[in-house]
Coordinates of C-alpha atoms in Angstrom, one line a residue:
X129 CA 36.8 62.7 -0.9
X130 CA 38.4 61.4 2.8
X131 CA 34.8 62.1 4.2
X132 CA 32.6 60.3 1.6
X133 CA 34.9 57.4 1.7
X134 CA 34.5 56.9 5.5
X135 CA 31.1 57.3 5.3
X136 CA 30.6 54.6 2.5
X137 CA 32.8 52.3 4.7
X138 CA 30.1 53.0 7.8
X139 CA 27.0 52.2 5.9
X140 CA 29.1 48.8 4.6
X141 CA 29.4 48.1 8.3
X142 CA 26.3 49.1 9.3
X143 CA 24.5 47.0 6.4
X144 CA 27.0 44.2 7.0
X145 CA 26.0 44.1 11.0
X146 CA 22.2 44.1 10.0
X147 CA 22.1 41.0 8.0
X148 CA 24.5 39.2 10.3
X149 CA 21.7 39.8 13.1
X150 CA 19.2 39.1 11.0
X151 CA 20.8 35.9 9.6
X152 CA 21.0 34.8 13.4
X153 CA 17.5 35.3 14.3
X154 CA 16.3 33.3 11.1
X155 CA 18.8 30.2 11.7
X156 CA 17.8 30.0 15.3
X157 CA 14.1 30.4 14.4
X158 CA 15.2 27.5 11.6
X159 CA 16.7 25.0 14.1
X160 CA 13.7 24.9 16.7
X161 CA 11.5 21.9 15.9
X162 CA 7.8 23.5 16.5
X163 CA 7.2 25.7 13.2
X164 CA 5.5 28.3 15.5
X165 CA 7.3 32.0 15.3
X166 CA 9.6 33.1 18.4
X167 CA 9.2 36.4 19.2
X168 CA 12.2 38.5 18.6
X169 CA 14.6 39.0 21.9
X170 CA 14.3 42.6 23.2
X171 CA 18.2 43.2 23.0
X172 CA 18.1 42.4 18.7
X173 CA 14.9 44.9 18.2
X174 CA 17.5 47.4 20.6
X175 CA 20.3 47.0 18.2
X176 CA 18.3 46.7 15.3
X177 CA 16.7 49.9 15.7
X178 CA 20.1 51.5 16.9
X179 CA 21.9 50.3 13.4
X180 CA 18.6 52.1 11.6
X181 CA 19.3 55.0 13.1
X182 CA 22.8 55.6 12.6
X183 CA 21.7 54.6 8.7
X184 CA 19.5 57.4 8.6
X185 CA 21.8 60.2 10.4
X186 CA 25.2 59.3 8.2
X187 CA 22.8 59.2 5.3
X188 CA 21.5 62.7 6.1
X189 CA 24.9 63.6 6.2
X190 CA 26.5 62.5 3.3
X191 CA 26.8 65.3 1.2
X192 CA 25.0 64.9 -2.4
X193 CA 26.7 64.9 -6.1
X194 CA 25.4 68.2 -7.2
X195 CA 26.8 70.2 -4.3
X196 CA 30.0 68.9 -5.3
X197 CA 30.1 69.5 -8.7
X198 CA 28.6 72.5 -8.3
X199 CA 32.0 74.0 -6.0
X200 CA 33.8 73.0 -9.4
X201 CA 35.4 75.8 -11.7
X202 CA 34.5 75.8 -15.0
X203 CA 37.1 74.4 -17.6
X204 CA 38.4 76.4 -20.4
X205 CA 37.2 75.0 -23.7
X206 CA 40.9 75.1 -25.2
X207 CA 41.9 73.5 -22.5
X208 CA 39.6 70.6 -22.7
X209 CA 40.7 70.3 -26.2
X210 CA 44.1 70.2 -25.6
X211 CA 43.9 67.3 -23.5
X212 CA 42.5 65.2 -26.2
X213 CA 45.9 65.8 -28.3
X214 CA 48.5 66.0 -25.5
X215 CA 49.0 64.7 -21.9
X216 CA 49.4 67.3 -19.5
X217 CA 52.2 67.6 -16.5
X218 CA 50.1 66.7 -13.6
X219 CA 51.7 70.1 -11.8
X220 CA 49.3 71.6 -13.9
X221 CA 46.4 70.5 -12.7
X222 CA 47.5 71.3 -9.1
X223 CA 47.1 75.3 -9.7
X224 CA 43.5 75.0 -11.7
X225 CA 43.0 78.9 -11.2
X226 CA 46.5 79.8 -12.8
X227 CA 45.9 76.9 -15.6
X228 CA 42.5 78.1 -15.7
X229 CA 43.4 81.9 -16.3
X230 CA 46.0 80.9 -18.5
X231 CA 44.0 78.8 -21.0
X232 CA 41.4 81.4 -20.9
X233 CA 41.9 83.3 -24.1
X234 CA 40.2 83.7 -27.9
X235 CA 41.3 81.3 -30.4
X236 CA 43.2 82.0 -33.3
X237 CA 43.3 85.9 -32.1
X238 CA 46.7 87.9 -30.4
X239 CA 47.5 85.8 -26.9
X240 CA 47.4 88.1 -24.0
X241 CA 50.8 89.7 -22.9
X242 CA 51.0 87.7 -20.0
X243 CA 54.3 86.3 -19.5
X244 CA 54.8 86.2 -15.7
X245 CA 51.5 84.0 -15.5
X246 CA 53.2 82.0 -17.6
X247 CA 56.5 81.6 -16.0
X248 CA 54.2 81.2 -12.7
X249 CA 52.9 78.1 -14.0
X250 CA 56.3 77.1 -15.6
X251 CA 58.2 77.5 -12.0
X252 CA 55.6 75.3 -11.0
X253 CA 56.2 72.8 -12.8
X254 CA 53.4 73.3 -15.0
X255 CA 55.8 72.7 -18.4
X256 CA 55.4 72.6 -21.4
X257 CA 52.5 75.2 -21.4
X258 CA 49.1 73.7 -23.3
X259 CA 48.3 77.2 -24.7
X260 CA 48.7 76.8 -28.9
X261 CA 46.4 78.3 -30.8
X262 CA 46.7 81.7 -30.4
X263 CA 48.7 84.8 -32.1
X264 CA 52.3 85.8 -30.7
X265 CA 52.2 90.1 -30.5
X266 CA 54.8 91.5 -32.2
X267 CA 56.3 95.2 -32.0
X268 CA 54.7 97.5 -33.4
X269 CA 57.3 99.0 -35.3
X270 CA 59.6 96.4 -37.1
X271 CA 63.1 97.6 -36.5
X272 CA 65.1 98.1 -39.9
X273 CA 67.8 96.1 -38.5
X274 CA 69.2 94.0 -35.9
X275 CA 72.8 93.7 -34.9
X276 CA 75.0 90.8 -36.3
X277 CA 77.4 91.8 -33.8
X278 CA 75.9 90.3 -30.0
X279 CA 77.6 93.0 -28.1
X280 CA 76.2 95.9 -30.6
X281 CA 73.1 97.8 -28.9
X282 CA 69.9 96.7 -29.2
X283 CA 66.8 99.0 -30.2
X284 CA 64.3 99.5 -27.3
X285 CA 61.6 98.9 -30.0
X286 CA 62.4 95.7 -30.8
X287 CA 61.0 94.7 -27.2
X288 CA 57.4 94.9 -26.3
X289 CA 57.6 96.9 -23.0
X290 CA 53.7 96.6 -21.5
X291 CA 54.5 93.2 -19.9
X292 CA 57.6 94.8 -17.5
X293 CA 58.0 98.0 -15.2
X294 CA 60.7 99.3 -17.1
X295 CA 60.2 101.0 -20.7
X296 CA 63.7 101.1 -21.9
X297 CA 67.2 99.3 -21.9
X298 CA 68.3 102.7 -20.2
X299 CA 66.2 102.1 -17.1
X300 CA 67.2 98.4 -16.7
X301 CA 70.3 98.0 -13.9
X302 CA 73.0 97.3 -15.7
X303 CA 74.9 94.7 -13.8
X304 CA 72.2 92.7 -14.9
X305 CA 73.0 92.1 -18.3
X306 CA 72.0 94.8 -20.4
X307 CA 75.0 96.9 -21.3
X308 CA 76.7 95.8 -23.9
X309 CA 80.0 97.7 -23.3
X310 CA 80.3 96.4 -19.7
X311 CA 79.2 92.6 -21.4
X312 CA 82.0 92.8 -23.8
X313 CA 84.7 92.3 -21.0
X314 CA 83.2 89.2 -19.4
X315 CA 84.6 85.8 -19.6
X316 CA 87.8 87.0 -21.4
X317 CA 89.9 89.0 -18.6
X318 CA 91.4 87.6 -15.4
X319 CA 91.0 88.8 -12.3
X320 CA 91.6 86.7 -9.7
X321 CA 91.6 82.7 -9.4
X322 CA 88.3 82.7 -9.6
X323 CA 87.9 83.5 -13.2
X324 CA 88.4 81.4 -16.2
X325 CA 88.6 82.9 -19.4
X326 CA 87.9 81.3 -22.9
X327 CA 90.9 81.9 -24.2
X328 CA 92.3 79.5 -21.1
X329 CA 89.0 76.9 -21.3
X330 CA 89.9 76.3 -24.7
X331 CA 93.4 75.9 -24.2
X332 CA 92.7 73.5 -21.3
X333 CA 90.8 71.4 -23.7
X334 CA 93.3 71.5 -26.7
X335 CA 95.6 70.0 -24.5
X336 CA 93.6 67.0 -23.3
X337 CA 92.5 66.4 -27.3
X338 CA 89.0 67.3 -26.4
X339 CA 86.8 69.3 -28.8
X340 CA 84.5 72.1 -27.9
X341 CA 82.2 73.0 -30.3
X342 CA 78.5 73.1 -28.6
X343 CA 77.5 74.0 -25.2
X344 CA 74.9 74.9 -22.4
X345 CA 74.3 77.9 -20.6
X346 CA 72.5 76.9 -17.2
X347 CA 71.0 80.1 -16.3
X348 CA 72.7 82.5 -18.5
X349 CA 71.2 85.6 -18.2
X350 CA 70.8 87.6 -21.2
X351 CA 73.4 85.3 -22.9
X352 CA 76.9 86.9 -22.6
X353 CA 78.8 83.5 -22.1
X354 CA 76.9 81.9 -25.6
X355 CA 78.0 85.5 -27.2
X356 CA 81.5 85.4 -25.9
X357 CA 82.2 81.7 -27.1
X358 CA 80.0 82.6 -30.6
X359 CA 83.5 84.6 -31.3
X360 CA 85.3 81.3 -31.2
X361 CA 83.1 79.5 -33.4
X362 CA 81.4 77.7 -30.3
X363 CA 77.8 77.2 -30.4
X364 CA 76.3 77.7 -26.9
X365 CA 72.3 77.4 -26.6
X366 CA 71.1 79.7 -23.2
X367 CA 68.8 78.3 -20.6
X368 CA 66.8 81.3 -18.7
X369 CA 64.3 82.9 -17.5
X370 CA 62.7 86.4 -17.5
X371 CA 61.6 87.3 -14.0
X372 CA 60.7 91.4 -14.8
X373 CA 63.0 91.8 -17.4
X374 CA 63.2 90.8 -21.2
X375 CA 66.0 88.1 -21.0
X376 CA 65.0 85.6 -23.5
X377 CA 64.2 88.8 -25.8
X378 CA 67.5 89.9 -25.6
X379 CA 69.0 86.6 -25.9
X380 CA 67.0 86.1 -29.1
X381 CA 67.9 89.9 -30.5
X382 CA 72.1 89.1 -29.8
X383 CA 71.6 86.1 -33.0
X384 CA 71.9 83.8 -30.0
X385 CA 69.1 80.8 -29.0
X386 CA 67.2 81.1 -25.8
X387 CA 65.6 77.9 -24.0
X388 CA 63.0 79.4 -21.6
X389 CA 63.5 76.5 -18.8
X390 CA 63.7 76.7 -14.6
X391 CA 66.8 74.7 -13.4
X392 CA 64.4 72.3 -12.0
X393 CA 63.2 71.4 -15.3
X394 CA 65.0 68.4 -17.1
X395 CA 67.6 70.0 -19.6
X396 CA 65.7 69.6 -23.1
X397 CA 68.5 68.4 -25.0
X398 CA 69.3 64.8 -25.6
X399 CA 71.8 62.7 -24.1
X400 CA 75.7 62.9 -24.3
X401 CA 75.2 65.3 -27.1
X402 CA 76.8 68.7 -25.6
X403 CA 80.6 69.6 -24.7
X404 CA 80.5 72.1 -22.4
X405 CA 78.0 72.9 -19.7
X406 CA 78.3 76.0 -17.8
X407 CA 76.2 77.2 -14.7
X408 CA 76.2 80.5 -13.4
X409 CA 75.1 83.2 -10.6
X410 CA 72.0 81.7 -10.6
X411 CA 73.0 78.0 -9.9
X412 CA 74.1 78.5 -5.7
X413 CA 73.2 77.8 -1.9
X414 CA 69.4 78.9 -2.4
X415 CA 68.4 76.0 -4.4
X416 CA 67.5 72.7 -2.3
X417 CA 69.9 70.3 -2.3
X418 CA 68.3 67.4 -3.5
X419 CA 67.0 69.3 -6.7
X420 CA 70.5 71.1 -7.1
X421 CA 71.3 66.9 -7.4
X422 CA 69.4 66.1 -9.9
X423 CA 70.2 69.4 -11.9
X424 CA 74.0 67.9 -11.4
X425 CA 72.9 64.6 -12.9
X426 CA 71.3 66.0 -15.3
X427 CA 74.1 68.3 -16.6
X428 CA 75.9 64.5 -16.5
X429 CA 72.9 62.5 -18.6
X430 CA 74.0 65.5 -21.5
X431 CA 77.6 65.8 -21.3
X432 CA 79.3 63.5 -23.8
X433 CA 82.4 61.7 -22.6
X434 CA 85.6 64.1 -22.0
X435 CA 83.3 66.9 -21.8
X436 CA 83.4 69.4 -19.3
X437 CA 81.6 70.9 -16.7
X438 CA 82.0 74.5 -15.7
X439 CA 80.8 75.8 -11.9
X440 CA 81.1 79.8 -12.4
X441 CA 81.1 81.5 -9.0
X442 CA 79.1 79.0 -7.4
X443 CA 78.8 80.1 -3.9
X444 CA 77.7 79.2 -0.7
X445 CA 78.7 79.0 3.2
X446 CA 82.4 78.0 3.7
X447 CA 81.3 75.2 5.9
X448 CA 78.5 74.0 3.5
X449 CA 80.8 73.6 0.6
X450 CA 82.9 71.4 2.9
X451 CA 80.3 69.2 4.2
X452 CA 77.4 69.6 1.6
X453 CA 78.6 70.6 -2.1
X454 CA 81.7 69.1 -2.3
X455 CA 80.4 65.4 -1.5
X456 CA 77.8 66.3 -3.8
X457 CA 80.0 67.8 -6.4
X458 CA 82.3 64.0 -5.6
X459 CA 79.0 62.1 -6.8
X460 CA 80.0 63.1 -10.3
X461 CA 83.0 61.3 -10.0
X462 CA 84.7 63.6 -12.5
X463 CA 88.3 64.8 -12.9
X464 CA 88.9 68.2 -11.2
X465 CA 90.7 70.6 -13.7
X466 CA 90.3 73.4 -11.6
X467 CA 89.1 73.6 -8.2
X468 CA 89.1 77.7 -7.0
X469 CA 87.6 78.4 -3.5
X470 CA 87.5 82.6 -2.8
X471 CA 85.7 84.9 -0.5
X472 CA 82.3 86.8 -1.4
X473 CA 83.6 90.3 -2.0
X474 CA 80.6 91.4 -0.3
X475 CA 78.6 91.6 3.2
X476 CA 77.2 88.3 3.5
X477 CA 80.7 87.3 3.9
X478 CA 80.7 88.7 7.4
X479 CA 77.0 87.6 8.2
X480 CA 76.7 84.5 6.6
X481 CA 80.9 83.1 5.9
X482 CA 79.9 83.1 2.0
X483 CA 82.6 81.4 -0.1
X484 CA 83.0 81.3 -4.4
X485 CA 83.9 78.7 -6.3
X486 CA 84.8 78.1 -9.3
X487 CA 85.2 74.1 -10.3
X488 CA 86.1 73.2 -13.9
X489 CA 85.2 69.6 -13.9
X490 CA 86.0 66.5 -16.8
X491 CA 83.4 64.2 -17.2
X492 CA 85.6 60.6 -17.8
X493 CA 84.7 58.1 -20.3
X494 CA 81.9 55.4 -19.4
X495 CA 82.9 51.6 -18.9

């Protein structure tokens, strides 16, 4: 594109310079009284033939509209289609060969188990995904039940397995989220300043006349803080996302809802609308501080007045969180209910001077 641009802007010059020269010979041919012809100075014919030349080279090396088009990958028919019935996020179009791979699928047939090509292009910022009209695979074996009870074990085949490298709940770690008995004891035991259990949330907000009734989950994992708070009649929807392991599927099977959003995508819930919004593990120093911003602005835009917003073990370097996340933090403006600062209890406390905290934040009233 640069290339044929500054080629077109040559010829123009070129083509410009010609006529100027020739526009010179004719009016001084025109002013001369005698109608004879003077011949044509030796130094225009050089500069004449010079601009000529350099025509004919740039135009040899221009390159023509069928080599181009012909470097082009072909475009999915669904996709094409698509287009004509909804925009797509311009992130898209800037991976064509995971769009492309994506979109390429049989219509109204089962869509291809290929979740991590989809979360590629969702981390991308390729979101929402145009891929409709296709067939979700289900188990082959409906389970005769499912759990009311969100901490009650789940049946390994109400999961389809083939898209991860585990087969089982067994063979999943379970510090990550997929043990019910070890699940049941988060988020209502206190161990250190650190923690804040419900029981002690709710209270806080009883006592400041605020309600808390529906809520966030900022990635949440397999949804253990939207189970917990289900127990107290609190509604909490789960942001998160798979990465290797069936996370949304597990929220889903626990009766709970899973939103399969990045944290750099906007929240999709409307404005001033939630109570609580909590963010977890996965919400820390890794993330770039001008998205972990507008994540933090974002959590605002949906908070309603009075409501609160939960940091859980947010951590970072001791220094950082002096100079970087607790200005940031400030922006907010919002009432500190708790403000907990603790050591990692692990080594990147000696490499790195890692630091929890855990901030319990009220969001005041608008003017």
């Amino acid at each position: 594109m640069g290339f044929t641009m500054g080629l077109n802007l040559l010829l123009l010059l070129a083509m410009v310079a010609t006529n100027i020269l020739s526009l010179y010979h004719l009016s001084s041919t025109l002013q001369s009284k005698p109608p004879t012809l003077l011949p044509v100075p030796d130094h225009l014919l050089h500069q004449l033939q010079t601009i000529r030349a350099t025509i004919n080279h740039l135009t040899r090396l221009q390159p023509t509209t069928t080599t181009t088009n012909t470097k082009r990958p072909s475009i999915p028919s669904d996709l094409l289609l698509y287009t004509h019935l909804s925009p797509i996020a311009s992130s898209c179009h800037q991976h064509p060969d995971l769009l492309h791979k994506y979109m390429t699928y049989t219509p109204f047939s089962l869509c291809p188990l290929d979740s991590s090509l989809a979360e590629a292009l969702i981390l991308r910022g390729c979101h929402p995904l145009p891929r409709r009209r296709c067939f979700t695979k289900t188990p082959p074996i409906i389970p005769t039940s499912l759990p009311t009870n969100p901490f009650a074990p789940i049946p390994d085949n109400a999961i389809i397995w083939n898209p991860y490298t585990c087969k089982t709940f067994y063979c999943l770690n379970p510090y990550l989220g997929f043990d019910p008995k070890s699940e049941k004891a988060k988020f209502v035991t206190f161990k250190s300043d650190l923690d804040l259990p419900i029981q002690q949330l709710l209270a806080i907000a009883n006592l400041s006349h605020s309600v808390v009734r529906l809520g966030l989950d900022i990635g949440g994992g397999t949804g253990t803080f939207a189970a917990q708070m289900k127990g107290f009649n609190v509604t909490v929807l789960t942001t998160t996302m798979n990465l290797g392991a069936p996370y949304n599927e597990v929220v889903g099977l626990r009766g709970l809802v899973p939103l399969h959003a990045p944290l750099q995508q906007r929240l999709p819930v409307f404005d001033g609308v939630m109570d609580i919004v909590r963010c977890g593990h996965g919400v820390n120093r890794w993330i770039p501080v001008t998205a972990l911003e507008f994540l933090f602005f974002d959590v605002d835009r949906v908070l309603r007045g009075g409501g609160y917003f939960w940091l859980d073990h947010f951590f970072s370097k001791g220094v950082d969180l002096e100079k970087v996340y607790g200005p940031l933090i400030g922006k907010l403006g919002y009432k500190k209910v708790k403000w907990a600062v603790g050591n990692k209890s692990d080594s990147s406390v000696v490499k790195n001077g890692e630091v929890y905290l855990s901030a319990l934040l009220q969001k005041p009233v608008s003017k």
